[in-house]
């Protein structure tokens, strides 16, 4: 479809989308909007970069009118930073619809009167219990990126929140990937849910080539200029920059021209940078041109867009935001492209550097890095992820404790298939504003233990019960005692009676 009007969206929402630079529906939006407008339960197996937010927010804003004060749409998400970002985006879409929007965990006026309420499961429960906010008027629930909520131990809190919702509340869940725990949650709580997109078996997808990527921060123009300069240094004659719409392309062209990279339309032989929006039109204009390298300044929303942009040239580069990397990997897998980082690692590195690379690559293959990505996401908005990675390596190799990354990795005890668990008492709780990510970040940051050694995080009003692998329990207790979380000094110890092994049937620690 060529427009949101074709999907039956009201003019005020179409105008709000256009103001945000969203003019043509993505395939996900084409499939999701009609389904959700009818009130169906749905699982959107997608992540940021696919058009996900508008895919569920627009139909719910249209379907659920702001009739009275109070929450009509409840959005649950993994962490407070994401809650704030989603609330701000929904508020922009609802400027002319009459919906009041608020996010918990950040300053918003009168959250108790908001029609759309966004927050973490822990913050929503605290608001219900302490502020008396009612969910009796909720007509739609959205669980955003459920796999992230799972990693932070929040699915149990979501199940508790479901008890406060009216019968028949529409339920929408988004996740990428859809983990086994999320699948179980869907089977229990989203009856007759439709999954979009449908499951795809990549085994039959032909291999199409390689696409490079570089994770960037908002705004991405600085990184776009740096990548463009590097490509010209590497021998490119023209760099074709694809953007999601004409306005975005004009802004990117202005910024590149200011840096001396004069930009024009695809095929103009006297300018070094070409700007494209429609991939098919651009490919026709540059057919037969030599030395063209394609850059996607905005992550492709679907497999067709990725292939149309990058299928005709080699060594293209995509610039995803940190939260869009999962979507890019999924799209590349479904399209048949292999992703490699840009710039490529040096082929000849000192022995110590090669060992470091091998250690990190082993960790990428074997460790659950999801919790760390979400814990570090606020830093990604202020610093280049490469700088953060370098700072982390510097701390591991020569900082606290003086242990190298390799030594710490080797010293980490191996985990059996059915590990023993210890339950710890930690003296901070919901009344202190604690959320699962705070404690998970403190445990992994202070001790260096892997994320998969942390199990359930059960936040009570005055304290928290934390499960960790028995082999690291003493280290976690020693590291937590005396530190400050949410402005309160922490006391940690074994919970009594101490659990020494996982009983039969116990749910395993959250995994991606």
Short mmCIF file of N, CA and C in Angstrom, two decimals, residues 253-390:
data_model
loop_
_atom_site.label_atom_id
_atom_site.label_comp_id
_atom_site.label_asym_id
_atom_site.label_seq_id
_atom_site.Cartn_x
_atom_site.Cartn_y
_atom_site.Cartn_z
N UNK A 253 21.82 15.24 3.03
CA UNK A 253 22.58 15.89 1.97
C UNK A 253 23.14 17.23 2.39
N UNK A 254 22.34 18.01 3.12
CA UNK A 254 22.82 19.32 3.60
C UNK A 254 24.02 19.15 4.53
N UNK A 255 23.92 18.18 5.44
CA UNK A 255 25.01 17.97 6.39
C UNK A 255 26.27 17.48 5.67
N UNK A 256 26.13 16.57 4.73
CA UNK A 256 27.30 16.08 4.00
C UNK A 256 27.91 17.17 3.13
N UNK A 257 27.08 18.01 2.52
CA UNK A 257 27.60 19.10 1.70
C UNK A 257 28.38 20.10 2.54
N UNK A 258 27.89 20.37 3.76
CA UNK A 258 28.63 21.25 4.66
C UNK A 258 30.02 20.69 4.96
N UNK A 259 30.15 19.37 4.98
CA UNK A 259 31.44 18.73 5.25
C UNK A 259 32.29 18.60 3.98
N UNK A 260 31.79 19.12 2.86
CA UNK A 260 32.56 19.07 1.63
C UNK A 260 32.22 17.91 0.71
N UNK A 261 31.27 17.05 1.11
CA UNK A 261 30.85 15.93 0.27
C UNK A 261 29.58 16.36 -0.47
N UNK A 262 29.75 16.96 -1.62
CA UNK A 262 28.61 17.50 -2.36
C UNK A 262 27.67 16.37 -2.76
N UNK A 263 26.37 16.60 -2.53
CA UNK A 263 25.38 15.55 -2.74
C UNK A 263 24.41 15.94 -3.84
N UNK A 264 23.93 14.94 -4.55
CA UNK A 264 22.95 15.16 -5.60
C UNK A 264 22.15 13.90 -5.85
N UNK A 265 21.44 13.86 -6.98
CA UNK A 265 20.58 12.72 -7.31
C UNK A 265 21.43 11.56 -7.83
N UNK A 266 20.94 10.33 -7.69
CA UNK A 266 21.67 9.17 -8.22
C UNK A 266 21.96 9.32 -9.71
N UNK A 267 23.21 9.03 -10.07
CA UNK A 267 23.61 9.10 -11.46
C UNK A 267 24.28 10.38 -11.87
N UNK A 268 24.27 11.42 -11.02
CA UNK A 268 24.94 12.68 -11.37
C UNK A 268 26.45 12.48 -11.25
N UNK A 269 27.12 12.43 -12.37
CA UNK A 269 28.53 12.04 -12.37
C UNK A 269 29.45 13.08 -11.76
N UNK A 270 28.99 14.34 -11.65
CA UNK A 270 29.89 15.40 -11.15
C UNK A 270 29.78 15.62 -9.64
N UNK A 271 29.01 14.79 -8.93
CA UNK A 271 28.94 14.90 -7.46
C UNK A 271 29.35 13.57 -6.87
N UNK A 272 30.03 13.57 -5.70
CA UNK A 272 30.51 12.31 -5.13
C UNK A 272 29.43 11.52 -4.39
N UNK A 273 28.45 12.23 -3.79
CA UNK A 273 27.44 11.55 -2.97
C UNK A 273 26.10 11.60 -3.69
N UNK A 274 25.45 10.45 -3.77
CA UNK A 274 24.11 10.38 -4.35
C UNK A 274 23.12 10.04 -3.25
N UNK A 275 21.96 10.68 -3.29
CA UNK A 275 20.93 10.49 -2.28
C UNK A 275 19.74 9.76 -2.89
N UNK A 276 19.30 8.68 -2.24
CA UNK A 276 18.19 7.89 -2.75
C UNK A 276 17.15 7.60 -1.70
N UNK A 277 15.90 7.48 -2.13
CA UNK A 277 14.79 7.07 -1.26
C UNK A 277 14.16 5.80 -1.81
N UNK A 278 13.75 5.83 -3.06
CA UNK A 278 13.18 4.65 -3.72
C UNK A 278 14.33 3.83 -4.31
N UNK A 279 14.52 2.64 -3.78
CA UNK A 279 15.67 1.83 -4.19
C UNK A 279 15.60 1.41 -5.65
N UNK A 280 14.42 1.10 -6.13
CA UNK A 280 14.31 0.66 -7.52
C UNK A 280 14.63 1.79 -8.49
N UNK A 281 14.14 2.98 -8.19
CA UNK A 281 14.47 4.13 -9.05
C UNK A 281 15.97 4.41 -9.03
N UNK A 282 16.57 4.37 -7.84
CA UNK A 282 18.00 4.68 -7.73
C UNK A 282 18.83 3.64 -8.47
N UNK A 283 18.47 2.38 -8.37
CA UNK A 283 19.24 1.33 -9.06
C UNK A 283 19.17 1.51 -10.57
N UNK A 284 18.01 1.93 -11.07
CA UNK A 284 17.90 2.18 -12.50
C UNK A 284 18.77 3.33 -12.96
N UNK A 285 18.91 4.36 -12.09
CA UNK A 285 19.68 5.54 -12.46
C UNK A 285 21.18 5.28 -12.46
N UNK A 286 21.64 4.32 -11.66
CA UNK A 286 23.09 4.10 -11.55
C UNK A 286 23.54 2.84 -12.27
N UNK A 287 22.64 2.22 -13.02
CA UNK A 287 22.99 0.97 -13.69
C UNK A 287 24.21 1.18 -14.59
N UNK A 288 25.20 0.34 -14.41
CA UNK A 288 26.42 0.43 -15.19
C UNK A 288 27.49 1.30 -14.59
N UNK A 289 27.19 2.03 -13.50
CA UNK A 289 28.19 2.89 -12.87
C UNK A 289 29.19 2.04 -12.10
N UNK A 290 30.45 2.48 -12.08
CA UNK A 290 31.52 1.77 -11.38
C UNK A 290 31.86 2.47 -10.08
N UNK A 291 32.34 1.70 -9.12
CA UNK A 291 32.86 2.25 -7.88
C UNK A 291 31.81 2.84 -6.97
N UNK A 292 30.56 2.30 -7.00
CA UNK A 292 29.48 2.81 -6.16
C UNK A 292 29.35 1.93 -4.92
N UNK A 293 29.36 2.57 -3.74
CA UNK A 293 29.13 1.86 -2.47
C UNK A 293 27.86 2.41 -1.86
N UNK A 294 26.98 1.52 -1.43
CA UNK A 294 25.68 1.91 -0.89
C UNK A 294 25.74 2.00 0.63
N UNK A 295 25.15 3.06 1.18
CA UNK A 295 25.02 3.24 2.63
C UNK A 295 23.54 3.41 2.96
N UNK A 296 23.02 2.61 3.87
CA UNK A 296 21.66 2.80 4.40
C UNK A 296 21.76 3.65 5.65
N UNK A 297 21.40 4.94 5.51
CA UNK A 297 21.45 5.83 6.68
C UNK A 297 20.36 5.49 7.67
N UNK A 298 19.29 4.85 7.20
CA UNK A 298 18.22 4.35 8.06
C UNK A 298 18.11 2.85 7.84
N UNK A 299 18.00 2.09 8.89
CA UNK A 299 18.00 0.64 8.78
C UNK A 299 16.83 0.19 7.90
N UNK A 300 17.05 -0.72 6.94
CA UNK A 300 15.95 -1.22 6.11
C UNK A 300 14.86 -1.85 6.96
N UNK A 301 13.61 -1.53 6.62
CA UNK A 301 12.49 -1.98 7.43
C UNK A 301 12.12 -3.43 7.19
N UNK A 302 12.54 -4.01 6.06
CA UNK A 302 12.10 -5.36 5.72
C UNK A 302 13.10 -5.98 4.75
N UNK A 303 13.01 -7.30 4.50
CA UNK A 303 13.96 -7.97 3.62
C UNK A 303 13.99 -7.39 2.20
N UNK A 304 12.84 -7.05 1.64
CA UNK A 304 12.82 -6.51 0.28
C UNK A 304 13.62 -5.21 0.20
N UNK A 305 13.46 -4.34 1.19
CA UNK A 305 14.18 -3.07 1.17
C UNK A 305 15.68 -3.30 1.28
N UNK A 306 16.09 -4.23 2.15
CA UNK A 306 17.51 -4.53 2.28
C UNK A 306 18.08 -5.03 0.95
N UNK A 307 17.37 -5.94 0.31
CA UNK A 307 17.89 -6.53 -0.93
C UNK A 307 17.88 -5.51 -2.07
N UNK A 308 16.85 -4.68 -2.15
CA UNK A 308 16.79 -3.69 -3.22
C UNK A 308 17.91 -2.66 -3.08
N UNK A 309 18.23 -2.30 -1.85
CA UNK A 309 19.29 -1.32 -1.65
C UNK A 309 20.67 -1.90 -1.88
N UNK A 310 20.90 -3.09 -1.34
CA UNK A 310 22.26 -3.61 -1.28
C UNK A 310 22.53 -4.78 -2.22
N UNK A 311 21.52 -5.19 -3.00
CA UNK A 311 21.69 -6.36 -3.84
C UNK A 311 22.47 -6.12 -5.11
N UNK A 312 22.60 -4.85 -5.53
CA UNK A 312 23.24 -4.59 -6.82
C UNK A 312 24.71 -4.18 -6.69
N UNK A 313 25.17 -3.93 -5.46
CA UNK A 313 26.57 -3.54 -5.25
C UNK A 313 27.16 -4.37 -4.12
N UNK A 314 28.47 -4.31 -3.99
CA UNK A 314 29.15 -5.05 -2.93
C UNK A 314 29.63 -4.10 -1.85
N UNK A 315 29.87 -4.64 -0.66
CA UNK A 315 30.51 -3.92 0.45
C UNK A 315 29.69 -2.73 0.91
N UNK A 316 28.34 -2.85 0.88
CA UNK A 316 27.50 -1.78 1.42
C UNK A 316 27.57 -1.71 2.93
N UNK A 317 27.06 -0.61 3.48
CA UNK A 317 27.12 -0.38 4.93
C UNK A 317 25.74 0.07 5.41
N UNK A 318 25.26 -0.50 6.52
CA UNK A 318 24.02 -0.10 7.16
C UNK A 318 24.36 0.55 8.49
N UNK A 319 23.65 1.63 8.86
CA UNK A 319 23.92 2.37 10.09
C UNK A 319 22.72 2.23 11.05
N UNK A 320 22.64 1.12 11.79
CA UNK A 320 21.53 0.96 12.74
C UNK A 320 21.81 1.66 14.06
N UNK A 321 20.74 2.09 14.74
CA UNK A 321 20.85 2.49 16.14
C UNK A 321 21.04 1.22 16.98
N UNK A 322 21.51 1.37 18.21
CA UNK A 322 21.77 0.19 19.03
C UNK A 322 20.52 -0.66 19.22
N UNK A 323 19.37 -0.01 19.38
CA UNK A 323 18.14 -0.78 19.60
C UNK A 323 17.62 -1.43 18.32
N UNK A 324 18.21 -1.08 17.16
CA UNK A 324 17.78 -1.65 15.89
C UNK A 324 18.64 -2.81 15.41
N UNK A 325 19.69 -3.15 16.16
CA UNK A 325 20.61 -4.19 15.71
C UNK A 325 19.91 -5.54 15.62
N UNK A 326 19.06 -5.87 16.58
CA UNK A 326 18.34 -7.14 16.53
C UNK A 326 17.47 -7.24 15.28
N UNK A 327 16.79 -6.14 14.95
CA UNK A 327 15.97 -6.12 13.73
C UNK A 327 16.83 -6.31 12.50
N UNK A 328 17.97 -5.63 12.42
CA UNK A 328 18.85 -5.77 11.26
C UNK A 328 19.33 -7.20 11.11
N UNK A 329 19.72 -7.84 12.20
CA UNK A 329 20.17 -9.23 12.13
C UNK A 329 19.06 -10.14 11.62
N UNK A 330 17.84 -9.90 12.09
CA UNK A 330 16.71 -10.72 11.66
C UNK A 330 16.43 -10.53 10.18
N UNK A 331 16.43 -9.28 9.72
CA UNK A 331 16.17 -9.00 8.31
C UNK A 331 17.26 -9.60 7.44
N UNK A 332 18.52 -9.46 7.85
CA UNK A 332 19.63 -10.03 7.08
C UNK A 332 19.51 -11.54 7.00
N UNK A 333 19.16 -12.17 8.11
CA UNK A 333 19.01 -13.64 8.12
C UNK A 333 17.91 -14.07 7.16
N UNK A 334 16.79 -13.36 7.19
CA UNK A 334 15.66 -13.72 6.33
C UNK A 334 15.94 -13.42 4.86
N UNK A 335 16.85 -12.50 4.59
CA UNK A 335 17.15 -12.12 3.21
C UNK A 335 18.31 -12.93 2.64
N UNK A 336 19.15 -13.48 3.50
CA UNK A 336 20.28 -14.26 3.04
C UNK A 336 21.59 -13.52 3.02
N UNK A 337 21.70 -12.42 3.80
CA UNK A 337 22.95 -11.67 3.86
C UNK A 337 23.69 -11.96 5.16
N UNK A 338 24.99 -11.99 5.06
CA UNK A 338 25.85 -12.10 6.24
C UNK A 338 26.25 -10.70 6.68
N UNK A 339 26.17 -10.42 7.97
CA UNK A 339 26.54 -9.11 8.51
C UNK A 339 27.95 -9.16 9.06
N UNK A 340 28.73 -8.14 8.74
CA UNK A 340 30.08 -8.00 9.31
C UNK A 340 30.25 -6.55 9.75
N UNK A 341 31.06 -6.31 10.78
CA UNK A 341 31.22 -4.92 11.27
C UNK A 341 32.03 -4.06 10.31
N UNK A 342 31.78 -2.76 10.37
CA UNK A 342 32.55 -1.79 9.60
C UNK A 342 33.08 -0.73 10.56
N UNK A 343 34.36 -0.36 10.49
CA UNK A 343 35.36 -0.93 9.59
C UNK A 343 35.74 -2.33 10.03
N UNK A 344 36.29 -3.10 9.08
CA UNK A 344 36.68 -4.47 9.37
C UNK A 344 37.88 -4.49 10.31
N UNK A 345 37.96 -5.51 11.18
CA UNK A 345 39.11 -5.61 12.09
C UNK A 345 40.42 -5.75 11.33
N UNK A 346 41.49 -5.26 11.91
CA UNK A 346 42.81 -5.38 11.28
C UNK A 346 43.18 -6.86 11.16
N UNK A 347 43.75 -7.23 10.02
CA UNK A 347 44.10 -8.63 9.81
C UNK A 347 45.33 -9.04 10.60
N UNK A 348 46.23 -8.07 10.80
CA UNK A 348 47.44 -8.37 11.54
C UNK A 348 47.46 -7.54 12.81
N UNK A 349 47.27 -8.19 13.91
CA UNK A 349 47.25 -7.51 15.19
C UNK A 349 48.27 -8.16 16.11
N UNK A 350 48.78 -7.41 17.07
CA UNK A 350 49.70 -8.02 18.03
C UNK A 350 49.07 -9.23 18.70
N UNK A 351 49.91 -10.14 19.17
CA UNK A 351 49.41 -11.37 19.76
C UNK A 351 48.41 -11.11 20.87
N UNK A 352 48.69 -10.11 21.75
CA UNK A 352 47.80 -9.83 22.87
C UNK A 352 46.45 -9.33 22.38
N UNK A 353 46.46 -8.55 21.28
CA UNK A 353 45.20 -8.05 20.74
C UNK A 353 44.40 -9.19 20.12
N UNK A 354 45.09 -10.09 19.42
CA UNK A 354 44.39 -11.24 18.86
C UNK A 354 43.76 -12.10 19.95
N UNK A 355 44.48 -12.27 21.05
CA UNK A 355 43.91 -13.03 22.16
C UNK A 355 42.68 -12.34 22.73
N UNK A 356 42.75 -11.00 22.82
CA UNK A 356 41.59 -10.26 23.30
C UNK A 356 40.42 -10.45 22.36
N UNK A 357 40.67 -10.36 21.04
CA UNK A 357 39.60 -10.56 20.07
C UNK A 357 38.99 -11.95 20.22
N UNK A 358 39.82 -12.95 20.39
CA UNK A 358 39.31 -14.31 20.53
C UNK A 358 38.46 -14.46 21.79
N UNK A 359 38.90 -13.82 22.89
CA UNK A 359 38.13 -13.89 24.12
C UNK A 359 36.77 -13.25 23.96
N UNK A 360 36.75 -12.06 23.33
CA UNK A 360 35.49 -11.35 23.16
C UNK A 360 34.57 -12.10 22.19
N UNK A 361 35.13 -12.65 21.13
CA UNK A 361 34.31 -13.40 20.19
C UNK A 361 33.73 -14.64 20.85
N UNK A 362 34.50 -15.29 21.72
CA UNK A 362 33.98 -16.45 22.45
C UNK A 362 32.83 -16.04 23.36
N UNK A 363 32.97 -14.88 24.00
CA UNK A 363 31.90 -14.38 24.87
C UNK A 363 30.65 -14.04 24.07
N UNK A 364 30.82 -13.47 22.88
CA UNK A 364 29.67 -13.14 22.03
C UNK A 364 28.91 -14.40 21.63
N UNK A 365 29.64 -15.50 21.45
CA UNK A 365 28.99 -16.75 21.05
C UNK A 365 28.32 -17.45 22.22
N UNK A 366 28.91 -17.35 23.41
CA UNK A 366 28.48 -18.22 24.51
C UNK A 366 27.72 -17.51 25.63
N UNK A 367 27.91 -16.19 25.78
CA UNK A 367 27.31 -15.49 26.91
C UNK A 367 25.99 -14.84 26.52
N UNK A 368 25.12 -14.68 27.50
CA UNK A 368 23.86 -13.95 27.30
C UNK A 368 24.14 -12.47 27.52
N UNK A 369 24.36 -11.72 26.42
CA UNK A 369 24.73 -10.32 26.54
C UNK A 369 23.52 -9.40 26.55
N UNK A 370 22.31 -9.97 26.39
CA UNK A 370 21.12 -9.14 26.32
C UNK A 370 20.94 -8.20 27.51
N UNK A 371 21.06 -8.68 28.76
CA UNK A 371 20.89 -7.78 29.89
C UNK A 371 21.86 -6.62 29.89
N UNK A 372 23.09 -6.86 29.43
CA UNK A 372 24.08 -5.79 29.42
C UNK A 372 23.73 -4.74 28.37
N UNK A 373 23.21 -5.19 27.21
CA UNK A 373 22.81 -4.23 26.18
C UNK A 373 21.75 -3.28 26.70
N UNK A 374 20.78 -3.83 27.44
CA UNK A 374 19.73 -2.97 27.95
C UNK A 374 20.22 -2.10 29.10
N UNK A 375 21.11 -2.63 29.92
CA UNK A 375 21.66 -1.83 31.01
C UNK A 375 22.50 -0.67 30.48
N UNK A 376 23.18 -0.89 29.35
CA UNK A 376 24.08 0.13 28.79
C UNK A 376 23.39 1.04 27.79
N UNK A 377 22.12 0.76 27.44
CA UNK A 377 21.47 1.54 26.38
C UNK A 377 21.44 3.04 26.66
N UNK A 378 21.29 3.52 27.92
CA UNK A 378 21.36 4.97 28.13
C UNK A 378 22.71 5.56 27.73
N UNK A 379 23.80 4.80 27.95
CA UNK A 379 25.12 5.29 27.54
C UNK A 379 25.25 5.35 26.02
N UNK A 380 24.59 4.41 25.30
CA UNK A 380 24.66 4.41 23.85
C UNK A 380 24.06 5.68 23.26
N UNK A 381 23.12 6.31 23.99
CA UNK A 381 22.54 7.55 23.49
C UNK A 381 23.50 8.73 23.64
N UNK A 382 24.50 8.59 24.50
CA UNK A 382 25.42 9.73 24.74
C UNK A 382 26.81 9.49 24.20
N UNK A 383 27.18 8.21 23.96
CA UNK A 383 28.53 7.91 23.51
C UNK A 383 28.47 6.87 22.39
N UNK A 384 29.50 6.86 21.58
CA UNK A 384 29.62 5.84 20.55
C UNK A 384 29.80 4.48 21.22
N UNK A 385 29.04 3.45 20.79
CA UNK A 385 29.18 2.12 21.40
C UNK A 385 30.61 1.60 21.35
N UNK A 386 31.38 1.96 20.31
CA UNK A 386 32.77 1.51 20.25
C UNK A 386 33.58 2.09 21.40
N UNK A 387 33.29 3.34 21.78
CA UNK A 387 34.01 3.95 22.90
C UNK A 387 33.64 3.26 24.21
N UNK A 388 32.37 2.90 24.36
CA UNK A 388 31.94 2.21 25.58
C UNK A 388 32.59 0.85 25.67
N UNK A 389 32.65 0.13 24.53
CA UNK A 389 33.31 -1.18 24.53
C UNK A 389 34.78 -1.05 24.91
N UNK A 390 35.44 -0.02 24.38
CA UNK A 390 36.86 0.19 24.69
C UNK A 390 37.05 0.49 26.17
#
